[in-house]
Amino acid sequence: MAEANVEPSIDEVWRWLEDVPDPEIPVVSVVDLGIVRDAAWERDELVVTVTPTYSGCPATAVISFEIEESLRRKGVEKIRIKTQLSPAWTTDWITGEAREKLRQYGIAPPVGEASCAGALKASGPVACPHCGSENTSEVSRFGSTPCKASWRCNDCLEPFDYFKSF
Amino acid sequence: MSTDVQTDTALFELALRMGDNTLILGQQVSAWCGHAPILEEDIALANTALDLIGQTKLWLALAGEIEGKGRSADDLAFLRDARAFRNVLLVEQPNGDFGQTLMRQYLFDAWHLPMLTALKNSIETRVADIAEKSAKEAAYHLERSEDLIIRLGDGSDESHTRMQNALDALWPFAGELTQPDAIDDELAQRGLAPDLADIKTRHEERMRAALKEATLQVPEAAIRKGGKQGMHSEGLGYLLSDMQWLQRAYPGAEW
């Protein structure tokens, strides 16, 4: 097995990473969320650069573990996960496709651009992911995970999570 | 032997001060988990604590790196005695009631955000990177704690009285955050950290405006200080014994 040790291309590595789900929101991948910043070969070692979402997010360690596991299953032997803090992760990096997946999953995707804001309150109105109504209100700025807030739809009366613009 | 290691003392102190503040406040706030007045507040407090502990890991890991003696973030958090902690006295003040916890959070957040924002310009990139990451979270904390102290201060007679009592008890501790010592002066001169006089202006302006809106009276009081130099109140000892007992009783224990 060692003799046919052909390094997979970086494009292929990205395709594999696109299949690694976020541990908290499994409908989106760690690539969709913008958590994986880079993948590159350094000699025979594959270095994957990740950025934490919230510095206290308990999923961060699990994400690194799952990236490593999935690459190992594909046959990559030497893997290093590098953490990068700057530029700081922002919801602006969440792909359009992933926003739609979040909405279908029942989570309102982030509204507006976070990076140019600073004014966090300006993020809204948030459309209800169930009925589409914009007649919604914030229940709490913090939700089931650090990245989400709790909202409620005033029309269909369903509570829902909002992926905060950050 | 590590005698040949030249530690950048001022930079080490900066990382410890930032990390010890978030560690002690995070530890205190996390005690509310399961006890807050309503579920949403319970979650909000727990999430705030989580952010603070996350930031602590970054700062204390950096402190260990700067020190160069092989101490990890965990070593610094769990194996130092009270005298070696560099947090301000404010964050070690007891949780008290919900009003006191919120007021402590607000006085801290109103300093934390401008401090982190300024630290993004530190010439030390490792400091600037952590500040950039943490500032976003601090902005969220401040937005929430400021909203709440205004609503509760300018609320019912009961909530107003509790917030005023909290302010009377905690205001004397707010000044330490922006009171410079020789280390702060050196850090500012070297471009590692901002001039605390600038932060003081922004901290005070923000607090006074919000407290006025909250219809609260800012008391006249001398600054209570000493935490940054390791002179702590009795409460820190109890807090540390609670936080550190497992590592002390079972050295090296891991999840």
Short mmCIF file of C-alpha atoms in Angstrom, two decimals:
data_model
loop_
_atom_site.label_atom_id
_atom_site.label_comp_id
_atom_site.label_asym_id
_atom_site.label_seq_id
_atom_site.Cartn_x
_atom_site.Cartn_y
_atom_site.Cartn_z
CA MET A 1 0.00 0.00 0.00
CA ALA A 2 2.88 2.33 0.69
CA GLU A 3 4.24 2.18 -2.84
CA ALA A 4 1.11 3.53 -4.52
CA ASN A 5 1.04 6.42 -2.13
CA VAL A 6 -0.24 9.09 -4.50
CA GLU A 7 -1.22 12.30 -2.79
CA PRO A 8 -4.80 13.27 -3.48
CA SER A 9 -5.11 16.65 -5.14
CA ILE A 10 -6.17 19.65 -3.10
CA ASP A 11 -9.38 19.87 -5.16
CA GLU A 12 -10.19 16.33 -4.12
CA VAL A 13 -9.44 17.15 -0.48
CA TRP A 14 -11.90 20.07 -0.66
CA ARG A 15 -14.57 17.76 -2.07
CA TRP A 16 -14.04 15.38 0.85
CA LEU A 17 -14.20 18.23 3.34
CA GLU A 18 -17.49 19.33 1.82
CA ASP A 19 -18.94 16.09 3.15
CA VAL A 20 -17.89 16.72 6.75
CA PRO A 21 -21.04 17.89 8.55
CA ASP A 22 -21.12 20.52 11.26
CA PRO A 23 -21.67 18.53 14.50
CA GLU A 24 -24.43 20.88 15.71
CA ILE A 25 -26.16 21.59 12.40
CA PRO A 26 -25.60 18.48 10.30
CA VAL A 27 -27.38 19.81 7.18
CA VAL A 28 -24.43 22.08 6.47
CA SER A 29 -20.78 21.15 6.12
CA VAL A 30 -17.76 22.70 7.77
CA VAL A 31 -16.85 24.09 4.34
CA ASP A 32 -20.33 25.62 3.85
CA LEU A 33 -19.92 27.45 7.14
CA GLY A 34 -16.55 28.88 6.18
CA ILE A 35 -14.79 27.12 9.04
CA VAL A 36 -12.19 25.49 6.77
CA ARG A 37 -9.95 28.28 5.52
CA ASP A 38 -7.27 26.38 3.67
CA ALA A 39 -5.94 22.97 2.76
CA ALA A 40 -2.39 22.50 1.53
CA TRP A 41 0.31 19.88 1.32
CA GLU A 42 3.45 20.59 3.29
CA ARG A 43 5.72 17.86 1.99
CA ASP A 44 3.88 14.62 2.88
CA GLU A 45 1.67 16.30 5.49
CA LEU A 46 -1.80 17.64 4.73
CA VAL A 47 -2.34 20.88 6.64
CA VAL A 48 -5.97 21.92 7.09
CA THR A 49 -6.46 25.43 8.43
CA VAL A 50 -9.62 25.98 10.45
CA THR A 51 -10.99 29.04 12.20
CA PRO A 52 -13.16 28.82 15.32
CA THR A 53 -16.69 30.25 15.07
CA TYR A 54 -17.10 31.42 18.66
CA SER A 55 -14.03 31.06 20.84
CA GLY A 56 -16.00 29.12 23.44
CA CYS A 57 -17.93 26.96 21.00
CA PRO A 58 -17.72 23.40 22.33
CA ALA A 59 -18.10 22.08 18.77
CA THR A 60 -14.66 23.41 17.76
CA ALA A 61 -12.74 20.42 19.10
CA VAL A 62 -15.27 18.00 17.60
CA ILE A 63 -14.96 19.72 14.20
CA SER A 64 -11.18 19.32 14.15
CA PHE A 65 -11.56 15.70 15.21
CA GLU A 66 -14.11 14.95 12.50
CA ILE A 67 -12.07 16.59 9.78
CA GLU A 68 -9.08 14.51 10.75
CA GLU A 69 -11.14 11.31 10.98
CA SER A 70 -12.79 11.80 7.59
CA LEU A 71 -9.48 12.47 5.85
CA ARG A 72 -7.94 9.48 7.53
CA ARG A 73 -10.77 7.30 6.23
CA LYS A 74 -9.89 8.53 2.74
CA GLY A 75 -6.38 7.25 3.28
CA VAL A 76 -4.51 10.42 4.19
CA GLU A 77 -1.92 9.44 6.74
CA LYS A 78 -0.31 12.64 7.95
CA ILE A 79 -2.74 15.39 8.82
CA ARG A 80 -2.26 18.53 10.84
CA ILE A 81 -5.12 20.81 11.86
CA LYS A 82 -3.94 24.40 12.15
CA THR A 83 -6.09 26.94 14.00
CA GLN A 84 -6.18 30.44 12.62
CA LEU A 85 -7.82 33.32 14.51
CA SER A 86 -7.35 36.15 12.04
CA PRO A 87 -9.27 37.13 9.99
CA ALA A 88 -11.94 36.33 12.57
CA TRP A 89 -14.72 34.03 11.42
CA THR A 90 -17.82 35.78 10.17
CA THR A 91 -21.23 34.58 9.04
CA ASP A 92 -20.53 36.43 5.78
CA TRP A 93 -18.51 33.36 4.78
CA ILE A 94 -21.56 31.08 4.89
CA THR A 95 -22.34 30.17 1.29
CA GLY A 96 -25.65 31.04 -0.36
CA GLU A 97 -26.44 27.38 -0.79
CA ALA A 98 -25.83 26.74 2.91
CA ARG A 99 -28.14 29.60 3.87
CA GLU A 100 -30.91 27.92 1.94
CA LYS A 101 -30.14 24.58 3.61
CA LEU A 102 -30.33 26.26 7.02
CA ARG A 103 -33.70 27.78 6.18
CA GLN A 104 -35.09 24.43 5.05
CA TYR A 105 -33.81 22.89 8.28
CA GLY A 106 -35.83 25.46 10.26
CA ILE A 107 -33.02 27.87 11.12
CA ALA A 108 -33.30 31.45 9.86
CA PRO A 109 -30.00 32.27 8.11
CA PRO A 110 -27.98 35.38 9.04
CA VAL A 111 -29.35 38.67 7.75
CA GLY A 112 -27.15 41.34 6.20
CA GLU A 113 -23.40 41.59 6.23
CA ALA A 114 -21.78 41.25 9.62
CA SER A 115 -18.33 42.45 8.68
CA CYS A 116 -19.36 45.97 7.78
CA ALA A 117 -21.75 46.32 10.70
CA GLY A 118 -20.56 46.70 14.26
CA ALA A 119 -24.19 47.59 14.86
CA LEU A 120 -25.42 44.13 15.74
CA LYS A 121 -28.94 45.28 16.49
CA ALA A 122 -29.37 46.22 12.85
CA SER A 123 -29.62 42.54 11.90
CA GLY A 124 -33.28 42.00 11.05
CA PRO A 125 -36.09 41.64 10.26
CA VAL A 126 -35.67 37.93 10.28
CA ALA A 127 -38.08 35.99 8.10
CA CYS A 128 -39.73 32.95 9.69
CA PRO A 129 -38.13 29.82 8.17
CA HIS A 130 -41.48 28.01 8.41
CA CYS A 131 -44.01 30.39 6.83
CA GLY A 132 -41.77 33.15 5.45
CA SER A 133 -43.49 35.94 7.39
CA GLU A 134 -41.33 38.89 8.41
CA ASN A 135 -43.62 39.61 11.34
CA THR A 136 -41.23 38.06 13.86
CA SER A 137 -39.72 39.04 17.19
CA GLU A 138 -36.62 38.23 19.17
CA VAL A 139 -37.18 36.12 22.27
CA SER A 140 -33.57 36.02 23.39
CA ARG A 141 -30.29 37.03 21.83
CA PHE A 142 -28.85 33.69 22.86
CA GLY A 143 -30.21 30.36 21.70
CA SER A 144 -29.43 26.66 21.80
CA THR A 145 -25.83 27.22 20.66
CA PRO A 146 -23.56 30.29 20.86
CA CYS A 147 -24.15 31.05 17.17
CA LYS A 148 -27.94 31.17 17.42
CA ALA A 149 -30.62 33.43 18.88
CA SER A 150 -34.19 32.49 19.78
CA TRP A 151 -36.96 34.10 17.71
CA ARG A 152 -40.69 33.66 17.36
CA CYS A 153 -43.03 34.12 14.41
CA ASN A 154 -45.99 36.34 15.25
CA ASP A 155 -48.04 34.91 12.37
CA CYS A 156 -47.60 31.13 12.49
CA LEU A 157 -46.60 31.35 16.18
CA GLU A 158 -43.72 28.90 15.73
CA PRO A 159 -40.53 29.50 17.70
CA PHE A 160 -37.34 29.20 15.64
CA ASP A 161 -33.58 29.56 15.82
CA TYR A 162 -31.86 32.46 14.09
CA PHE A 163 -28.24 32.03 13.00
CA LYS A 164 -26.94 35.37 14.25
CA SER A 165 -25.18 37.70 11.89
CA PHE A 166 -21.69 37.78 13.41
CA MET B 1 16.52 24.22 33.66
CA SER B 2 14.77 27.21 32.30
CA THR B 3 17.09 29.90 33.59
CA ASP B 4 18.17 30.79 30.06
CA VAL B 5 14.60 31.74 29.08
CA GLN B 6 14.13 35.47 28.79
CA THR B 7 10.48 36.16 29.45
CA ASP B 8 9.02 39.41 28.14
CA THR B 9 7.53 40.27 31.53
CA ALA B 10 5.26 43.11 30.41
CA LEU B 11 3.80 41.08 27.56
CA PHE B 12 3.37 38.07 29.85
CA GLU B 13 1.51 40.27 32.34
CA LEU B 14 -0.75 41.63 29.59
CA ALA B 15 -1.79 38.14 28.51
CA LEU B 16 -2.33 37.09 32.14
CA ARG B 17 -4.39 40.16 32.95
CA MET B 18 -6.64 39.69 29.93
CA GLY B 19 -6.95 35.95 30.47
CA ASP B 20 -7.43 36.05 34.24
CA ASN B 21 -10.22 38.62 33.90
CA THR B 22 -12.13 36.42 31.47
CA LEU B 23 -11.33 33.25 33.44
CA ILE B 24 -12.59 34.50 36.79
CA LEU B 25 -15.64 36.23 35.32
CA GLY B 26 -16.41 33.17 33.18
CA GLN B 27 -16.14 30.88 36.20
CA GLN B 28 -18.46 33.14 38.22
CA VAL B 29 -21.06 33.56 35.50
CA SER B 30 -21.14 29.83 34.77
CA ALA B 31 -22.39 29.27 38.34
CA TRP B 32 -25.75 30.66 37.15
CA CYS B 33 -26.24 27.72 34.80
CA GLY B 34 -29.52 26.14 35.92
CA HIS B 35 -30.32 28.96 38.36
CA ALA B 36 -31.15 32.07 36.33
CA PRO B 37 -34.60 33.66 36.72
CA ILE B 38 -35.88 32.49 33.32
CA LEU B 39 -34.69 29.96 30.77
CA GLU B 40 -33.59 32.54 28.19
CA GLU B 41 -31.43 34.33 30.75
CA ASP B 42 -30.01 31.03 31.89
CA ILE B 43 -28.92 30.28 28.33
CA ALA B 44 -27.63 33.80 27.77
CA LEU B 45 -25.49 33.69 30.91
CA ALA B 46 -24.15 30.24 30.09
CA ASN B 47 -23.28 31.35 26.55
CA THR B 48 -21.54 34.46 27.85
CA ALA B 49 -19.53 32.32 30.26
CA LEU B 50 -18.62 30.00 27.42
CA ASP B 51 -17.29 32.86 25.29
CA LEU B 52 -15.27 34.15 28.23
CA ILE B 53 -13.75 30.74 28.94
CA GLY B 54 -12.97 30.34 25.23
CA GLN B 55 -11.16 33.66 25.24
CA THR B 56 -9.34 32.63 28.40
CA LYS B 57 -7.90 29.60 26.62
CA LEU B 58 -6.46 31.85 23.92
CA TRP B 59 -4.98 34.39 26.33
CA LEU B 60 -3.52 31.90 28.79
CA ALA B 61 -2.07 29.74 26.02
CA LEU B 62 -0.36 32.89 24.74
CA ALA B 63 0.84 33.72 28.27
CA GLY B 64 2.41 30.28 28.53
CA GLU B 65 4.06 30.73 25.15
CA ILE B 66 5.48 34.12 26.08
CA GLU B 67 6.73 32.83 29.41
CA GLY B 68 8.52 30.01 27.62
CA LYS B 69 8.58 27.61 30.55
CA GLY B 70 6.25 25.05 29.09
CA ARG B 71 3.15 26.00 31.08
CA SER B 72 -0.13 25.36 29.25
CA ALA B 73 -3.37 27.37 29.56
CA ASP B 74 -4.65 24.67 31.91
CA ASP B 75 -1.50 24.80 34.06
CA LEU B 76 -1.94 28.53 34.44
CA ALA B 77 -5.65 28.29 35.22
CA PHE B 78 -5.58 25.38 37.63
CA LEU B 79 -2.18 25.41 39.27
CA ARG B 80 -1.57 28.99 40.32
CA ASP B 81 -2.40 30.40 43.74
CA ALA B 82 -4.45 33.53 44.31
CA ARG B 83 -1.40 35.79 44.64
CA ALA B 84 -0.35 34.93 41.06
CA PHE B 85 -3.69 35.90 39.52
CA ARG B 86 -3.83 39.23 37.71
CA ASN B 87 -7.58 39.80 37.33
CA VAL B 88 -9.15 43.03 38.55
CA LEU B 89 -11.11 42.97 41.81
CA LEU B 90 -14.37 43.66 39.96
CA VAL B 91 -14.63 40.20 38.40
CA GLU B 92 -14.07 38.38 41.70
CA GLN B 93 -16.93 40.20 43.43
CA PRO B 94 -19.69 37.75 44.39
CA ASN B 95 -22.54 36.95 42.01
CA GLY B 96 -25.07 38.33 44.50
CA ASP B 97 -28.54 38.61 43.00
CA PHE B 98 -29.26 38.73 39.27
CA GLY B 99 -28.94 42.54 39.33
CA GLN B 100 -25.46 42.40 40.82
CA THR B 101 -24.33 39.79 38.32
CA LEU B 102 -25.63 41.92 35.46
CA MET B 103 -24.12 45.15 36.76
CA ARG B 104 -20.72 43.47 37.19
CA GLN B 105 -21.01 42.16 33.63
CA TYR B 106 -21.97 45.57 32.30
CA LEU B 107 -19.14 47.49 34.00
CA PHE B 108 -16.75 44.87 32.63
CA ASP B 109 -18.22 44.72 29.09
CA ALA B 110 -18.15 48.51 28.76
CA TRP B 111 -14.37 48.29 29.28
CA HIS B 112 -13.78 45.01 27.49
CA LEU B 113 -15.03 46.10 24.08
CA PRO B 114 -12.99 49.34 23.73
CA MET B 115 -9.95 47.56 25.23
CA LEU B 116 -10.14 44.67 22.75
CA THR B 117 -10.87 47.02 19.87
CA ALA B 118 -7.71 48.98 20.71
CA LEU B 119 -5.67 45.79 21.19
CA LYS B 120 -6.39 44.91 17.56
CA ASN B 121 -3.72 47.51 16.81
CA SER B 122 -1.11 45.88 19.02
CA ILE B 123 2.23 45.48 17.26
CA GLU B 124 2.28 41.93 18.67
CA THR B 125 0.20 40.02 16.13
CA ARG B 126 -0.67 37.19 18.51
CA VAL B 127 -2.30 39.75 20.80
CA ALA B 128 -4.02 41.50 17.88
CA ASP B 129 -5.42 38.19 16.58
CA ILE B 130 -6.98 37.20 19.91
CA ALA B 131 -8.37 40.73 20.31
CA GLU B 132 -9.94 40.63 16.85
CA LYS B 133 -11.65 37.34 17.64
CA SER B 134 -12.78 38.33 21.13
CA ALA B 135 -13.99 41.83 20.26
CA LYS B 136 -16.85 40.44 18.20
CA GLU B 137 -18.08 38.43 21.16
CA ALA B 138 -17.58 41.30 23.58
CA ALA B 139 -19.75 43.50 21.35
CA TYR B 140 -22.59 41.02 21.76
CA HIS B 141 -22.12 40.85 25.52
CA LEU B 142 -22.12 44.61 25.86
CA GLU B 143 -25.21 45.06 23.73
CA ARG B 144 -27.11 42.65 25.95
CA SER B 145 -25.85 43.76 29.38
CA GLU B 146 -26.40 47.43 28.53
CA ASP B 147 -29.97 46.75 27.36
CA LEU B 148 -30.72 44.89 30.57
CA ILE B 149 -29.27 47.35 33.06
CA ILE B 150 -31.26 50.12 31.38
CA ARG B 151 -34.48 48.10 31.40
CA LEU B 152 -34.07 47.00 35.00
CA GLY B 153 -32.73 50.32 36.28
CA ASP B 154 -35.58 52.20 34.63
CA GLY B 155 -38.04 49.45 35.54
CA SER B 156 -40.14 48.69 38.62
CA ASP B 157 -39.33 50.07 42.08
CA GLU B 158 -37.98 46.67 43.03
CA SER B 159 -35.72 46.28 39.99
CA HIS B 160 -34.56 49.90 40.26
CA THR B 161 -33.61 49.46 43.92
CA ARG B 162 -31.72 46.27 43.19
CA MET B 163 -29.80 47.83 40.30
CA GLN B 164 -28.93 50.90 42.40
CA ASN B 165 -27.71 48.66 45.21
CA ALA B 166 -25.64 46.71 42.70
CA LEU B 167 -24.13 49.90 41.30
CA ASP B 168 -23.34 51.24 44.80
CA ALA B 169 -21.56 47.99 45.64
CA LEU B 170 -19.65 47.60 42.35
CA TRP B 171 -18.87 51.10 41.10
CA PRO B 172 -15.75 51.46 43.28
CA PHE B 173 -14.26 48.48 41.41
CA ALA B 174 -14.82 49.81 37.89
CA GLY B 175 -11.92 52.26 37.97
CA GLU B 176 -9.22 49.62 38.34
CA LEU B 177 -9.80 48.49 34.75
CA THR B 178 -8.37 51.71 33.40
CA GLN B 179 -5.93 52.68 36.16
CA PRO B 180 -2.43 52.28 34.70
CA ASP B 181 0.60 50.97 36.55
CA ALA B 182 4.23 50.74 35.39
CA ILE B 183 3.46 47.65 33.28
CA ASP B 184 0.60 49.37 31.47
CA ASP B 185 2.85 52.34 30.78
CA GLU B 186 5.54 50.11 29.32
CA LEU B 187 3.00 48.22 27.19
CA ALA B 188 1.62 51.47 25.80
CA GLN B 189 5.08 52.88 25.09
CA ARG B 190 6.07 49.77 23.18
CA GLY B 191 2.85 49.77 21.14
CA LEU B 192 1.76 46.44 22.62
CA ALA B 193 -1.36 47.81 24.27
CA PRO B 194 -3.31 51.08 24.22
CA ASP B 195 -2.82 54.05 26.51
CA LEU B 196 -5.33 53.31 29.29
CA ALA B 197 -6.21 57.00 29.54
CA ASP B 198 -7.93 56.71 26.15
CA ILE B 199 -9.82 53.61 27.22
CA LYS B 200 -10.79 55.32 30.48
CA THR B 201 -12.47 58.17 28.60
CA ARG B 202 -14.49 55.79 26.42
CA HIS B 203 -15.31 53.48 29.35
CA GLU B 204 -16.55 56.33 31.54
CA GLU B 205 -18.53 58.08 28.81
CA ARG B 206 -20.32 54.90 27.84
CA MET B 207 -21.08 53.89 31.43
CA ARG B 208 -22.30 57.29 32.54
CA ALA B 209 -24.61 57.66 29.54
CA ALA B 210 -26.15 54.22 30.04
CA LEU B 211 -26.45 54.58 33.80
CA LYS B 212 -28.18 57.92 33.32
CA GLU B 213 -30.64 56.32 30.93
CA ALA B 214 -31.13 53.60 33.53
CA THR B 215 -32.05 56.39 36.03
CA LEU B 216 -29.27 55.21 38.34
CA GLN B 217 -27.12 57.49 40.49
CA VAL B 218 -23.38 57.05 40.08
CA PRO B 219 -21.94 57.07 43.62
CA GLU B 220 -18.90 59.03 44.72
CA ALA B 221 -16.30 56.49 45.73
CA ALA B 222 -12.56 55.93 45.81
CA ILE B 223 -11.20 53.31 43.40
CA ARG B 224 -10.69 49.85 44.91
CA LYS B 225 -7.68 48.27 43.27
CA GLY B 226 -4.82 45.80 43.61
CA GLY B 227 -6.02 42.78 41.66
CA LYS B 228 -3.85 43.53 38.65
CA GLN B 229 -0.83 43.31 40.94
CA GLY B 230 -2.04 40.13 42.62
CA MET B 231 -3.54 41.63 45.81
CA HIS B 232 -6.98 40.03 45.91
CA SER B 233 -10.03 39.97 48.09
CA GLU B 234 -10.86 36.96 50.24
CA GLY B 235 -13.45 35.74 47.74
CA LEU B 236 -10.87 34.76 45.14
CA GLY B 237 -9.43 32.08 47.44
CA TYR B 238 -12.83 30.37 47.78
CA LEU B 239 -13.45 30.70 44.06
CA LEU B 240 -10.11 29.12 43.22
CA SER B 241 -10.54 26.27 45.67
CA ASP B 242 -13.83 25.47 43.96
CA MET B 243 -12.37 25.81 40.46
CA GLN B 244 -9.04 24.09 41.09
CA TRP B 245 -9.79 21.30 43.54
CA LEU B 246 -10.01 18.56 40.94
CA GLN B 247 -6.62 19.32 39.39
CA ARG B 248 -5.12 19.72 42.85
CA ALA B 249 -6.62 16.47 44.15
CA TYR B 250 -6.00 14.45 40.99
CA PRO B 251 -3.03 16.07 39.21
CA GLY B 252 -3.13 15.64 35.44
CA ALA B 253 -6.75 14.41 35.37
CA GLU B 254 -8.31 14.73 31.92
CA TRP B 255 -11.78 14.32 30.41
#
